mmCIF file of C-alpha atoms in Angstrom:
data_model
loop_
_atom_site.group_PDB
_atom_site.id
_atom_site.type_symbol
_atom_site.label_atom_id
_atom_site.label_comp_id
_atom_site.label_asym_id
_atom_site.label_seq_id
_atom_site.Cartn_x
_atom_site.Cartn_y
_atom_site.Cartn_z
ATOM 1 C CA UNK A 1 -54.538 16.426 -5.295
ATOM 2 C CA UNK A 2 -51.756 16.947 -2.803
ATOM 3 C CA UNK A 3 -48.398 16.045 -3.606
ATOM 4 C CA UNK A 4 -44.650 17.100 -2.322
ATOM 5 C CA UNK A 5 -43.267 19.636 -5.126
ATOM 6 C CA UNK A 6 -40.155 19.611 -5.843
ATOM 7 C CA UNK A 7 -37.859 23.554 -5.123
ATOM 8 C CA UNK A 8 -38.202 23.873 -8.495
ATOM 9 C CA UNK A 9 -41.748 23.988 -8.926
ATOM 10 C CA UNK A 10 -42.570 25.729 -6.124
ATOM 11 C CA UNK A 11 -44.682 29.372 -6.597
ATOM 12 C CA UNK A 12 -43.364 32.494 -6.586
ATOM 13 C CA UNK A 13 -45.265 34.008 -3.696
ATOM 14 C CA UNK A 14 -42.838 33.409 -0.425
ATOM 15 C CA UNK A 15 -45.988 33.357 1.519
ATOM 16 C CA UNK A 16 -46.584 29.939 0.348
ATOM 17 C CA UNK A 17 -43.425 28.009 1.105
ATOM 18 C CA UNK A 18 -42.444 26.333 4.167
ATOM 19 C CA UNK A 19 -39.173 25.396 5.237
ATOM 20 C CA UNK A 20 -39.267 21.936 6.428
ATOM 21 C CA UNK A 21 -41.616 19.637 4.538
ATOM 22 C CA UNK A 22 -42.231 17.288 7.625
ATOM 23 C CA UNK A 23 -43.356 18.089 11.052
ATOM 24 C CA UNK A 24 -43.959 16.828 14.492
ATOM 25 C CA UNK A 25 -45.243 17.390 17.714
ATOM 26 C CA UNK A 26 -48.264 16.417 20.284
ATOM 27 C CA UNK A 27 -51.345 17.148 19.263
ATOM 28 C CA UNK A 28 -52.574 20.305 20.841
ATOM 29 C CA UNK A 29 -56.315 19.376 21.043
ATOM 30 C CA UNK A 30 -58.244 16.775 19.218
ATOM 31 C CA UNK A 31 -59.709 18.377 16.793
ATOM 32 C CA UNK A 32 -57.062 17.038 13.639
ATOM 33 C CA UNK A 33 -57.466 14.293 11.653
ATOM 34 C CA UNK A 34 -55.243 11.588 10.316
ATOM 35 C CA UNK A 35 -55.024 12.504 6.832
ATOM 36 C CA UNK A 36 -54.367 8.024 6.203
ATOM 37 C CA UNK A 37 -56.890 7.030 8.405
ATOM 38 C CA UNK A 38 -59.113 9.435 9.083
ATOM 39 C CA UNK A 39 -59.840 9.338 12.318
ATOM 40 C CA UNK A 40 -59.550 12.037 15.188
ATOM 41 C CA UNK A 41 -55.886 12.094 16.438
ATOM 42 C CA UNK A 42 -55.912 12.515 20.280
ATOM 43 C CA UNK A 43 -54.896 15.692 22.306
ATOM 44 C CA UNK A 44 -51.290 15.064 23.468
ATOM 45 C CA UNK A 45 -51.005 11.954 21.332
ATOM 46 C CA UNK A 46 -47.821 12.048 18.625
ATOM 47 C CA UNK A 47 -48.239 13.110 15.336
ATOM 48 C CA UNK A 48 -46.321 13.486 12.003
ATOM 49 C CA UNK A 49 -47.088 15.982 9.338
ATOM 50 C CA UNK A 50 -46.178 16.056 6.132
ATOM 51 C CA UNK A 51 -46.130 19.119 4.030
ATOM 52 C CA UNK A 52 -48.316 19.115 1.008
ATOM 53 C CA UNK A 53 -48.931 21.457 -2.239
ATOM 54 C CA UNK A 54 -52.299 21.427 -4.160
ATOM 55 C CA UNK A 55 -52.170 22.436 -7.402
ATOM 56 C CA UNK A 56 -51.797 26.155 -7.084
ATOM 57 C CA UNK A 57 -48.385 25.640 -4.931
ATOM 58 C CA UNK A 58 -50.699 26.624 -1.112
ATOM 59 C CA UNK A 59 -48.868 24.416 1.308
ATOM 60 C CA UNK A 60 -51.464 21.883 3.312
ATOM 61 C CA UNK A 61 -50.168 20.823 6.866
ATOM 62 C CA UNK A 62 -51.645 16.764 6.294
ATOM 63 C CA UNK A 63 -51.323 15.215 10.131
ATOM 64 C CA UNK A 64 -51.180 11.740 10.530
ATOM 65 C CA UNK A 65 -50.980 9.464 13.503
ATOM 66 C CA UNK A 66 -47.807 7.869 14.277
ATOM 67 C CA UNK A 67 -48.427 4.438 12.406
ATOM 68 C CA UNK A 68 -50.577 5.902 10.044
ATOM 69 C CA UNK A 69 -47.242 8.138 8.538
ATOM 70 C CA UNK A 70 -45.250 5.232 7.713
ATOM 71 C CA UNK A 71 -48.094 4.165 5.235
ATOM 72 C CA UNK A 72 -48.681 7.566 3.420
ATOM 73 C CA UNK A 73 -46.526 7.429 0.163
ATOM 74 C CA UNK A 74 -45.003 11.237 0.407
ATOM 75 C CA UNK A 75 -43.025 9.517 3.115
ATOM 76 C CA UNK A 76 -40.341 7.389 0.874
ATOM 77 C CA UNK A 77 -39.466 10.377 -0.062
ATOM 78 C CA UNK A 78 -37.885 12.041 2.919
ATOM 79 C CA UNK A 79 -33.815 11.518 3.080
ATOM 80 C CA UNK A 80 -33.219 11.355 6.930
ATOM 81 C CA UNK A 81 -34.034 12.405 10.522
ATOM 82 C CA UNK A 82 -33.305 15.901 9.974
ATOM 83 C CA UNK A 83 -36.159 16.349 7.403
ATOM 84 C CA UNK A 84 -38.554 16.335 10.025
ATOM 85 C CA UNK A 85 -39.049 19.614 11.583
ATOM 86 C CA UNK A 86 -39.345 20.180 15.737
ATOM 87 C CA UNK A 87 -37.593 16.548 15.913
ATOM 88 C CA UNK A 88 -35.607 17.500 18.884
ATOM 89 C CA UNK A 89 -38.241 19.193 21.000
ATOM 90 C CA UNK A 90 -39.870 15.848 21.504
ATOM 91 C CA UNK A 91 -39.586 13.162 24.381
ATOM 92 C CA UNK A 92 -36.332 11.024 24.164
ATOM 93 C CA UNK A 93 -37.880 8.113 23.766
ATOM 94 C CA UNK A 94 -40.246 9.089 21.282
ATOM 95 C CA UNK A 95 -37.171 10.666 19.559
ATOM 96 C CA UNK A 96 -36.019 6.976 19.688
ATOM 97 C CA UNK A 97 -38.834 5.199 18.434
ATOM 98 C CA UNK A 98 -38.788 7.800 15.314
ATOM 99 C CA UNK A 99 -34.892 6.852 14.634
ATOM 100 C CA UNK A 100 -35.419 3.353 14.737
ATOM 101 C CA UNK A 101 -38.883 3.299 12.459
ATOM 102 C CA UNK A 102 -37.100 5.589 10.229
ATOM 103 C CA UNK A 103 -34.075 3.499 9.568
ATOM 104 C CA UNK A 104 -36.227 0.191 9.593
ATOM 105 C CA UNK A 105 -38.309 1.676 7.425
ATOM 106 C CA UNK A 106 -35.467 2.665 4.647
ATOM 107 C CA UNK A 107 -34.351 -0.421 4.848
ATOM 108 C CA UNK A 108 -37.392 -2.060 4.162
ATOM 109 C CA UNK A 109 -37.293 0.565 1.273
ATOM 110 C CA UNK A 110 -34.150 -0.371 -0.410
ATOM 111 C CA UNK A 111 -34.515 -3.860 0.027
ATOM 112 C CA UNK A 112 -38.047 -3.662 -2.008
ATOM 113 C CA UNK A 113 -36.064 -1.047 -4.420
ATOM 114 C CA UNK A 114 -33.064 -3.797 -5.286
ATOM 115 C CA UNK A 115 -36.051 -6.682 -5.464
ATOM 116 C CA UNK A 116 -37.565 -4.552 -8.305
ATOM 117 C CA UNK A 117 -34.333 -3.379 -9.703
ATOM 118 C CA UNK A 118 -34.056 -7.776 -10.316
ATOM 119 C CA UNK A 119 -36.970 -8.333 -11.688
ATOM 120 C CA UNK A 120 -36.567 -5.700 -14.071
ATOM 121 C CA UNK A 121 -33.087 -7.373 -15.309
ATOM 122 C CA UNK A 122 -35.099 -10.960 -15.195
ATOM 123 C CA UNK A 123 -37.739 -9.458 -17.586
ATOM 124 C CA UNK A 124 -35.231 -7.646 -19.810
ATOM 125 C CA UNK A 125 -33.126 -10.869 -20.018
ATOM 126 C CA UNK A 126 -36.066 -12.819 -21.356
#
């Protein structure tokens, strides 16, 4: 199973870690595959990546389309903009349309977070 580890669980070996723990760019050919999906992700089409351990702490590049990375559940866990690695070598606009999913998409996120955070309190009260 791939997961995002935590710094403090990462392995020893430096050959293992990665910097960033998202990525971006257009796809070189179309040989990837959208690891939500998965279907073939297009050459030159946009595409997210998030970075993934397996058990033994290897890092696994997992590509996903553009709408597909929204829905992958690693994703809640990244903090802002400048988590995602080659963010500025894109297009402006696509730059754009990242910013404003992003912050929609946190949003959405807290919103559901205080929802649960009431029914919690509802349940406790009863």
């Amino acid at each position: 199973m791939l997961k995002r580890f935590k710094s403090s669980e990462l392995g020893e070996s430096a050959s293992r870690r990665v910097g960033h723990n998202c990525t971006t760019d257009y796809a070189k050919s179309s040989k990837s595959k959208c690891r939500v999906c998965k279907k073939i992700i297009k050459q030159n089409e946009l595409r997210l990546a998030l970075m993934l351990q397996d058990d033994e702490g290897y890092k696994s590049t997992a590509w996903n389309h553009y709408d597909c990375f929204w829905k992958h559940p690693e994703t809640k866990k990244l903090n802002g903009i400048e988590e995602i690695h080659n963010f500025s070598t894109l297009k402006p606009e696509d730059q754009a349309k990242i910013s404003t999913t992003f912050k929609d998409f946190k949003q959405k996120q807290k919103q559901n977070q205080a929802v649960s955070n009431k029914r919690k309190r509802a349940l406790e009260e009863d």
